[in-house]
Amino acid sequence: MNNITVIIPIHKFNKETDLNYFNAAYDSVFKNSQYFDGTLKLAVVCPETVSKELIELGKENLNIIINNGKTDFCSQINFAVEQIDTEYFSILEFDDTYTDKWFASVQEYSYGNEDVSVFLPINVHYESENGARQYCNEIVWANEFSKELGYIDFDCLENYSGFNLTGGVFNTEDFKKIGGLKSSIQVAFNYEFLLRLTNKKLKCFVVPKEGYIHLLNRTDSLTDEYEKSLTSEMVDKWFEVARSEYAYTTDRNITLNFKQEVLK
């Protein structure tokens, strides 16, 4: 694992409110370069209007992938993955950061685990207002949670869905082979992807290191948009969709009808 592209998806950017977040995300990538025995590339995927603002920042080693198509999170990632040339990639939200030695840790655990398709970090989630912190992805290190300690498998996913993909390191070809992320599935697209991955007998391993710092409840974040637009009933139904759609490699563009459940 010598070359990794870090993909930052941005669909809109406000310098007054977002610049400090972006600077911290950018810096966290290149701090990792001090410890990672390989090359880290950074690519922002965004509409052309956003690219002009980012170019004005004068950042070095920043590749901008212009996407004038669909700019939802999943579509942006899928589009960017088609443009990169590295064996692995990672996803970084612009208001989040990596811990300084995350990629060195992934590299260490990749030796002897070349058949792993996705390496996830233990994510640290925090609330900007009150500083509250909680962990995500660490549950697979509990005894008997999954068949093999540290690995997410299909059986454990049938009972637990609370995993986060951001910060993870993905094998690019495996990601493409199983169809990428499904943009039609709201809220539960992370869960559906892991169900699909493990159902196809590909491996997902959680590195037992804090690797990613994730901000919660930022205004205009994806989570904020979901909270404003989706009821708890809608969220539950999207997870039901995920539990059936994992069987299909392609995105079937499922829509929800709350009188007749799922329209196909």
mmCIF file of C-alpha atoms in Angstrom, residues 28-251:
data_model
loop_
_atom_site.group_PDB
_atom_site.id
_atom_site.type_symbol
_atom_site.label_atom_id
_atom_site.label_comp_id
_atom_site.label_asym_id
_atom_site.label_seq_id
_atom_site.Cartn_x
_atom_site.Cartn_y
_atom_site.Cartn_z
ATOM 1 C CA SER A 28 -4.146 16.729 8.312
ATOM 2 C CA VAL A 29 -3.454 14.964 5.016
ATOM 3 C CA PHE A 30 0.052 16.343 4.680
ATOM 4 C CA LYS A 31 0.898 15.829 8.358
ATOM 5 C CA ASN A 32 0.337 12.148 7.604
ATOM 6 C CA SER A 33 2.956 12.343 4.847
ATOM 7 C CA GLN A 34 5.631 12.665 7.539
ATOM 8 C CA TYR A 35 4.933 9.121 8.755
ATOM 9 C CA PHE A 36 3.517 7.334 5.698
ATOM 10 C CA ASP A 37 6.019 5.378 3.621
ATOM 11 C CA GLY A 38 4.449 6.178 0.278
ATOM 12 C CA THR A 39 2.661 8.934 -1.591
ATOM 13 C CA LEU A 40 -0.544 10.655 -0.505
ATOM 14 C CA LYS A 41 -2.408 12.532 -3.215
ATOM 15 C CA LEU A 42 -5.208 14.962 -2.456
ATOM 16 C CA ALA A 43 -8.157 15.472 -4.787
ATOM 17 C CA VAL A 44 -11.198 17.674 -4.249
ATOM 18 C CA VAL A 45 -14.245 16.768 -6.313
ATOM 19 C CA CYS A 46 -16.638 19.685 -6.738
ATOM 20 C CA PRO A 47 -18.723 21.714 -9.202
ATOM 21 C CA GLU A 48 -16.901 24.257 -11.351
ATOM 22 C CA THR A 49 -18.257 27.156 -9.280
ATOM 23 C CA VAL A 50 -16.622 25.738 -6.150
ATOM 24 C CA SER A 51 -13.376 24.946 -7.974
ATOM 25 C CA LYS A 52 -12.833 28.637 -8.734
ATOM 26 C CA GLU A 53 -13.007 29.492 -5.035
ATOM 27 C CA LEU A 54 -10.594 26.694 -4.123
ATOM 28 C CA ILE A 55 -8.081 27.687 -6.790
ATOM 29 C CA GLU A 56 -7.979 31.169 -5.264
ATOM 30 C CA LEU A 57 -6.743 29.627 -1.997
ATOM 31 C CA GLY A 58 -3.421 28.808 -3.690
ATOM 32 C CA LYS A 59 -3.021 25.411 -2.050
ATOM 33 C CA GLU A 60 -0.134 23.260 -3.234
ATOM 34 C CA ASN A 61 -0.520 19.613 -4.225
ATOM 35 C CA LEU A 62 -4.270 19.986 -4.596
ATOM 36 C CA ASN A 63 -5.867 18.289 -7.581
ATOM 37 C CA ILE A 64 -9.359 19.546 -8.391
ATOM 38 C CA ILE A 65 -11.763 17.206 -10.153
ATOM 39 C CA ILE A 66 -14.580 19.236 -11.673
ATOM 40 C CA ASN A 67 -17.930 17.495 -11.487
ATOM 41 C CA ASN A 68 -20.813 19.303 -13.139
ATOM 42 C CA GLY A 69 -23.124 16.323 -12.729
ATOM 43 C CA LYS A 70 -24.910 15.101 -9.602
ATOM 44 C CA THR A 71 -23.274 16.528 -6.484
ATOM 45 C CA ASP A 72 -24.741 14.391 -3.714
ATOM 46 C CA PHE A 73 -22.107 12.720 -1.528
ATOM 47 C CA CYS A 74 -22.263 9.279 -3.169
ATOM 48 C CA SER A 75 -22.237 10.595 -6.736
ATOM 49 C CA GLN A 76 -19.262 12.834 -5.997
ATOM 50 C CA ILE A 77 -17.238 9.941 -4.577
ATOM 51 C CA ASN A 78 -18.138 7.594 -7.426
ATOM 52 C CA PHE A 79 -17.222 10.243 -10.006
ATOM 53 C CA ALA A 80 -13.865 10.978 -8.358
ATOM 54 C CA VAL A 81 -12.935 7.297 -8.074
ATOM 55 C CA GLU A 82 -13.262 6.982 -11.837
ATOM 56 C CA GLN A 83 -10.671 9.765 -12.274
ATOM 57 C CA ILE A 84 -7.915 8.601 -9.920
ATOM 58 C CA ASP A 85 -4.941 6.355 -10.688
ATOM 59 C CA THR A 86 -3.961 4.993 -7.264
ATOM 60 C CA GLU A 87 -4.565 1.467 -5.988
ATOM 61 C CA TYR A 88 -6.276 2.831 -2.864
ATOM 62 C CA PHE A 89 -8.304 5.884 -1.931
ATOM 63 C CA SER A 90 -9.737 7.421 1.210
ATOM 64 C CA ILE A 91 -12.717 9.699 1.868
ATOM 65 C CA LEU A 92 -12.280 12.901 3.899
ATOM 66 C CA GLU A 93 -15.155 15.273 4.639
ATOM 67 C CA PHE A 94 -13.851 18.847 4.498
ATOM 68 C CA ASP A 95 -14.928 19.595 8.073
ATOM 69 C CA ASP A 96 -13.117 16.515 9.445
ATOM 70 C CA THR A 97 -9.472 15.585 9.973
ATOM 71 C CA TYR A 98 -7.228 12.535 10.079
ATOM 72 C CA THR A 99 -5.093 11.772 13.090
ATOM 73 C CA ASP A 100 -1.423 12.314 12.265
ATOM 74 C CA LYS A 101 -0.403 8.651 11.894
ATOM 75 C CA TRP A 102 -3.569 7.162 10.432
ATOM 76 C CA PHE A 103 -2.134 6.172 7.062
ATOM 77 C CA ALA A 104 1.024 4.787 8.671
ATOM 78 C CA SER A 105 -1.229 2.612 10.841
ATOM 79 C CA VAL A 106 -3.171 1.380 7.811
ATOM 80 C CA GLN A 107 0.069 0.594 6.023
ATOM 81 C CA GLU A 108 1.312 -1.384 9.020
ATOM 82 C CA TYR A 109 -1.866 -3.456 9.253
ATOM 83 C CA SER A 110 -1.993 -4.004 5.490
ATOM 84 C CA TYR A 111 1.082 -6.217 5.592
ATOM 85 C CA GLY A 112 -0.202 -9.774 5.546
ATOM 86 C CA ASN A 113 -3.742 -8.486 4.929
ATOM 87 C CA GLU A 114 -3.474 -7.778 1.221
ATOM 88 C CA ASP A 115 -6.881 -9.428 0.694
ATOM 89 C CA VAL A 116 -8.680 -6.746 2.747
ATOM 90 C CA SER A 117 -10.812 -4.468 0.561
ATOM 91 C CA VAL A 118 -11.582 -1.760 3.131
ATOM 92 C CA PHE A 119 -9.608 -0.593 6.169
ATOM 93 C CA LEU A 120 -11.708 1.545 8.516
ATOM 94 C CA PRO A 121 -10.431 3.679 11.397
ATOM 95 C CA ILE A 122 -11.884 3.981 14.837
ATOM 96 C CA ASN A 123 -13.694 7.262 14.345
ATOM 97 C CA VAL A 124 -13.891 9.886 17.060
ATOM 98 C CA HIS A 125 -17.148 11.833 16.752
ATOM 99 C CA TYR A 126 -17.411 15.129 18.550
ATOM 100 C CA GLU A 127 -19.975 17.876 19.050
ATOM 101 C CA SER A 128 -18.568 21.302 18.241
ATOM 102 C CA GLU A 129 -20.825 23.065 20.742
ATOM 103 C CA ASN A 130 -20.244 20.989 23.870
ATOM 104 C CA GLY A 131 -17.118 18.991 23.006
ATOM 105 C CA ALA A 132 -18.805 15.650 23.700
ATOM 106 C CA ARG A 133 -16.916 12.736 22.156
ATOM 107 C CA GLN A 134 -17.921 9.220 21.235
ATOM 108 C CA TYR A 135 -16.374 6.370 19.277
ATOM 109 C CA CYS A 136 -17.604 4.728 16.088
ATOM 110 C CA ASN A 137 -16.521 1.448 14.407
ATOM 111 C CA GLU A 138 -14.807 0.176 17.561
ATOM 112 C CA ILE A 139 -17.516 -2.395 18.340
ATOM 113 C CA VAL A 140 -15.920 -5.078 16.146
ATOM 114 C CA TRP A 141 -13.149 -5.305 18.722
ATOM 115 C CA ALA A 142 -15.627 -6.598 21.308
ATOM 116 C CA ASN A 143 -15.401 -10.346 21.890
ATOM 117 C CA GLU A 144 -17.893 -12.400 19.882
ATOM 118 C CA PHE A 145 -19.393 -9.395 18.068
ATOM 119 C CA SER A 146 -18.281 -10.799 14.710
ATOM 120 C CA LYS A 147 -16.842 -14.106 13.628
ATOM 121 C CA GLU A 148 -13.306 -12.734 13.526
ATOM 122 C CA LEU A 149 -12.088 -10.043 15.895
ATOM 123 C CA GLY A 150 -11.661 -6.691 14.122
ATOM 124 C CA TYR A 151 -13.580 -7.673 10.983
ATOM 125 C CA ILE A 152 -17.030 -6.544 9.900
ATOM 126 C CA ASP A 153 -18.927 -9.501 8.464
ATOM 127 C CA PHE A 154 -22.362 -9.955 6.948
ATOM 128 C CA ASP A 155 -23.816 -11.706 10.003
ATOM 129 C CA CYS A 156 -22.938 -8.915 12.430
ATOM 130 C CA LEU A 157 -24.370 -6.349 10.003
ATOM 131 C CA GLU A 158 -27.733 -8.055 10.202
ATOM 132 C CA ASN A 159 -27.876 -6.940 13.839
ATOM 133 C CA TYR A 160 -25.887 -3.699 13.832
ATOM 134 C CA SER A 161 -25.699 -0.850 11.327
ATOM 135 C CA GLY A 162 -23.783 1.929 13.094
ATOM 136 C CA PHE A 163 -20.584 2.024 11.043
ATOM 137 C CA ASN A 164 -19.011 5.031 9.336
ATOM 138 C CA LEU A 165 -17.007 4.795 6.110
ATOM 139 C CA THR A 166 -15.369 8.233 6.104
ATOM 140 C CA GLY A 167 -11.672 8.044 6.853
ATOM 141 C CA GLY A 168 -11.544 4.513 5.512
ATOM 142 C CA VAL A 169 -9.005 3.303 2.965
ATOM 143 C CA PHE A 170 -10.587 1.467 0.035
ATOM 144 C CA ASN A 171 -9.142 -0.797 -2.619
ATOM 145 C CA THR A 172 -10.095 1.144 -5.739
ATOM 146 C CA GLU A 173 -10.759 -1.821 -8.026
ATOM 147 C CA ASP A 174 -12.824 -3.669 -5.428
ATOM 148 C CA PHE A 175 -14.892 -0.527 -4.848
ATOM 149 C CA LYS A 176 -15.605 -0.263 -8.570
ATOM 150 C CA LYS A 177 -16.229 -3.985 -8.946
ATOM 151 C CA ILE A 178 -19.075 -4.029 -6.440
ATOM 152 C CA GLY A 179 -20.690 -0.867 -7.801
ATOM 153 C CA GLY A 180 -19.492 1.948 -5.535
ATOM 154 C CA LEU A 181 -21.909 3.902 -3.356
ATOM 155 C CA LYS A 182 -25.616 4.055 -4.211
ATOM 156 C CA SER A 183 -26.748 7.661 -4.405
ATOM 157 C CA SER A 184 -30.441 6.807 -4.419
ATOM 158 C CA ILE A 185 -30.233 5.385 -0.887
ATOM 159 C CA GLN A 186 -30.407 8.165 1.667
ATOM 160 C CA VAL A 187 -29.007 7.884 5.220
ATOM 161 C CA ALA A 188 -28.302 4.140 4.923
ATOM 162 C CA PHE A 189 -25.880 4.127 1.979
ATOM 163 C CA ASN A 190 -22.901 3.312 4.254
ATOM 164 C CA TYR A 191 -24.798 0.354 5.663
ATOM 165 C CA GLU A 192 -25.942 -0.903 2.260
ATOM 166 C CA PHE A 193 -22.377 -0.699 0.921
ATOM 167 C CA LEU A 194 -21.030 -2.824 3.788
ATOM 168 C CA LEU A 195 -23.829 -5.370 3.368
ATOM 169 C CA ARG A 196 -23.034 -5.605 -0.349
ATOM 170 C CA LEU A 197 -19.281 -5.805 0.250
ATOM 171 C CA THR A 198 -19.473 -8.575 2.843
ATOM 172 C CA ASN A 199 -22.190 -10.448 0.962
ATOM 173 C CA LYS A 200 -19.698 -10.696 -1.918
ATOM 174 C CA LYS A 201 -17.166 -12.168 0.536
ATOM 175 C CA LEU A 202 -14.871 -9.143 0.467
ATOM 176 C CA LYS A 203 -13.166 -8.174 3.715
ATOM 177 C CA CYS A 204 -13.553 -5.051 5.842
ATOM 178 C CA PHE A 205 -11.147 -4.593 8.749
ATOM 179 C CA VAL A 206 -11.257 -1.949 11.486
ATOM 180 C CA VAL A 207 -7.741 -0.877 12.424
ATOM 181 C CA PRO A 208 -7.586 -0.627 16.244
ATOM 182 C CA LYS A 209 -6.367 2.966 16.153
ATOM 183 C CA GLU A 210 -8.058 6.347 16.348
ATOM 184 C CA GLY A 211 -7.690 7.511 12.772
ATOM 185 C CA TYR A 212 -10.389 10.030 11.991
ATOM 186 C CA ILE A 213 -12.005 12.964 13.795
ATOM 187 C CA HIS A 214 -15.595 13.552 12.672
ATOM 188 C CA LEU A 215 -17.540 16.726 13.423
ATOM 189 C CA LEU A 216 -21.228 16.307 14.221
ATOM 190 C CA ASN A 217 -24.110 18.701 13.552
ATOM 191 C CA ARG A 218 -22.372 21.295 11.406
ATOM 192 C CA THR A 219 -24.909 23.488 9.621
ATOM 193 C CA ASP A 220 -25.328 22.379 5.969
ATOM 194 C CA SER A 221 -23.533 19.078 6.575
ATOM 195 C CA LEU A 222 -25.019 15.893 5.127
ATOM 196 C CA THR A 223 -26.286 14.845 8.541
ATOM 197 C CA ASP A 224 -27.834 18.264 9.049
ATOM 198 C CA GLU A 225 -29.610 18.005 5.702
ATOM 199 C CA TYR A 226 -30.990 14.584 6.600
ATOM 200 C CA GLU A 227 -32.213 15.810 9.971
ATOM 201 C CA LYS A 228 -34.065 18.655 8.297
ATOM 202 C CA SER A 229 -35.604 16.619 5.494
ATOM 203 C CA LEU A 230 -36.250 13.111 6.864
ATOM 204 C CA THR A 231 -38.590 11.858 9.555
ATOM 205 C CA SER A 232 -37.721 8.897 11.775
ATOM 206 C CA GLU A 233 -40.168 6.836 9.698
ATOM 207 C CA MET A 234 -38.254 7.701 6.525
ATOM 208 C CA VAL A 235 -34.935 6.798 8.123
ATOM 209 C CA ASP A 236 -36.286 3.398 9.202
ATOM 210 C CA LYS A 237 -37.556 2.695 5.709
ATOM 211 C CA TRP A 238 -34.253 3.612 4.099
ATOM 212 C CA PHE A 239 -32.561 1.040 6.321
ATOM 213 C CA GLU A 240 -35.173 -1.490 5.207
ATOM 214 C CA VAL A 241 -34.261 -0.631 1.614
ATOM 215 C CA ALA A 242 -30.572 -1.199 2.387
ATOM 216 C CA ARG A 243 -31.358 -4.678 3.740
ATOM 217 C CA SER A 244 -32.767 -5.706 0.369
ATOM 218 C CA GLU A 245 -30.807 -3.628 -2.146
ATOM 219 C CA TYR A 246 -27.399 -5.008 -1.130
ATOM 220 C CA ALA A 247 -28.176 -7.982 -3.360
ATOM 221 C CA TYR A 248 -27.850 -5.771 -6.460
ATOM 222 C CA THR A 249 -24.530 -4.412 -7.697
ATOM 223 C CA THR A 250 -26.079 -1.516 -9.596
ATOM 224 C CA ASP A 251 -28.064 1.333 -8.091
#
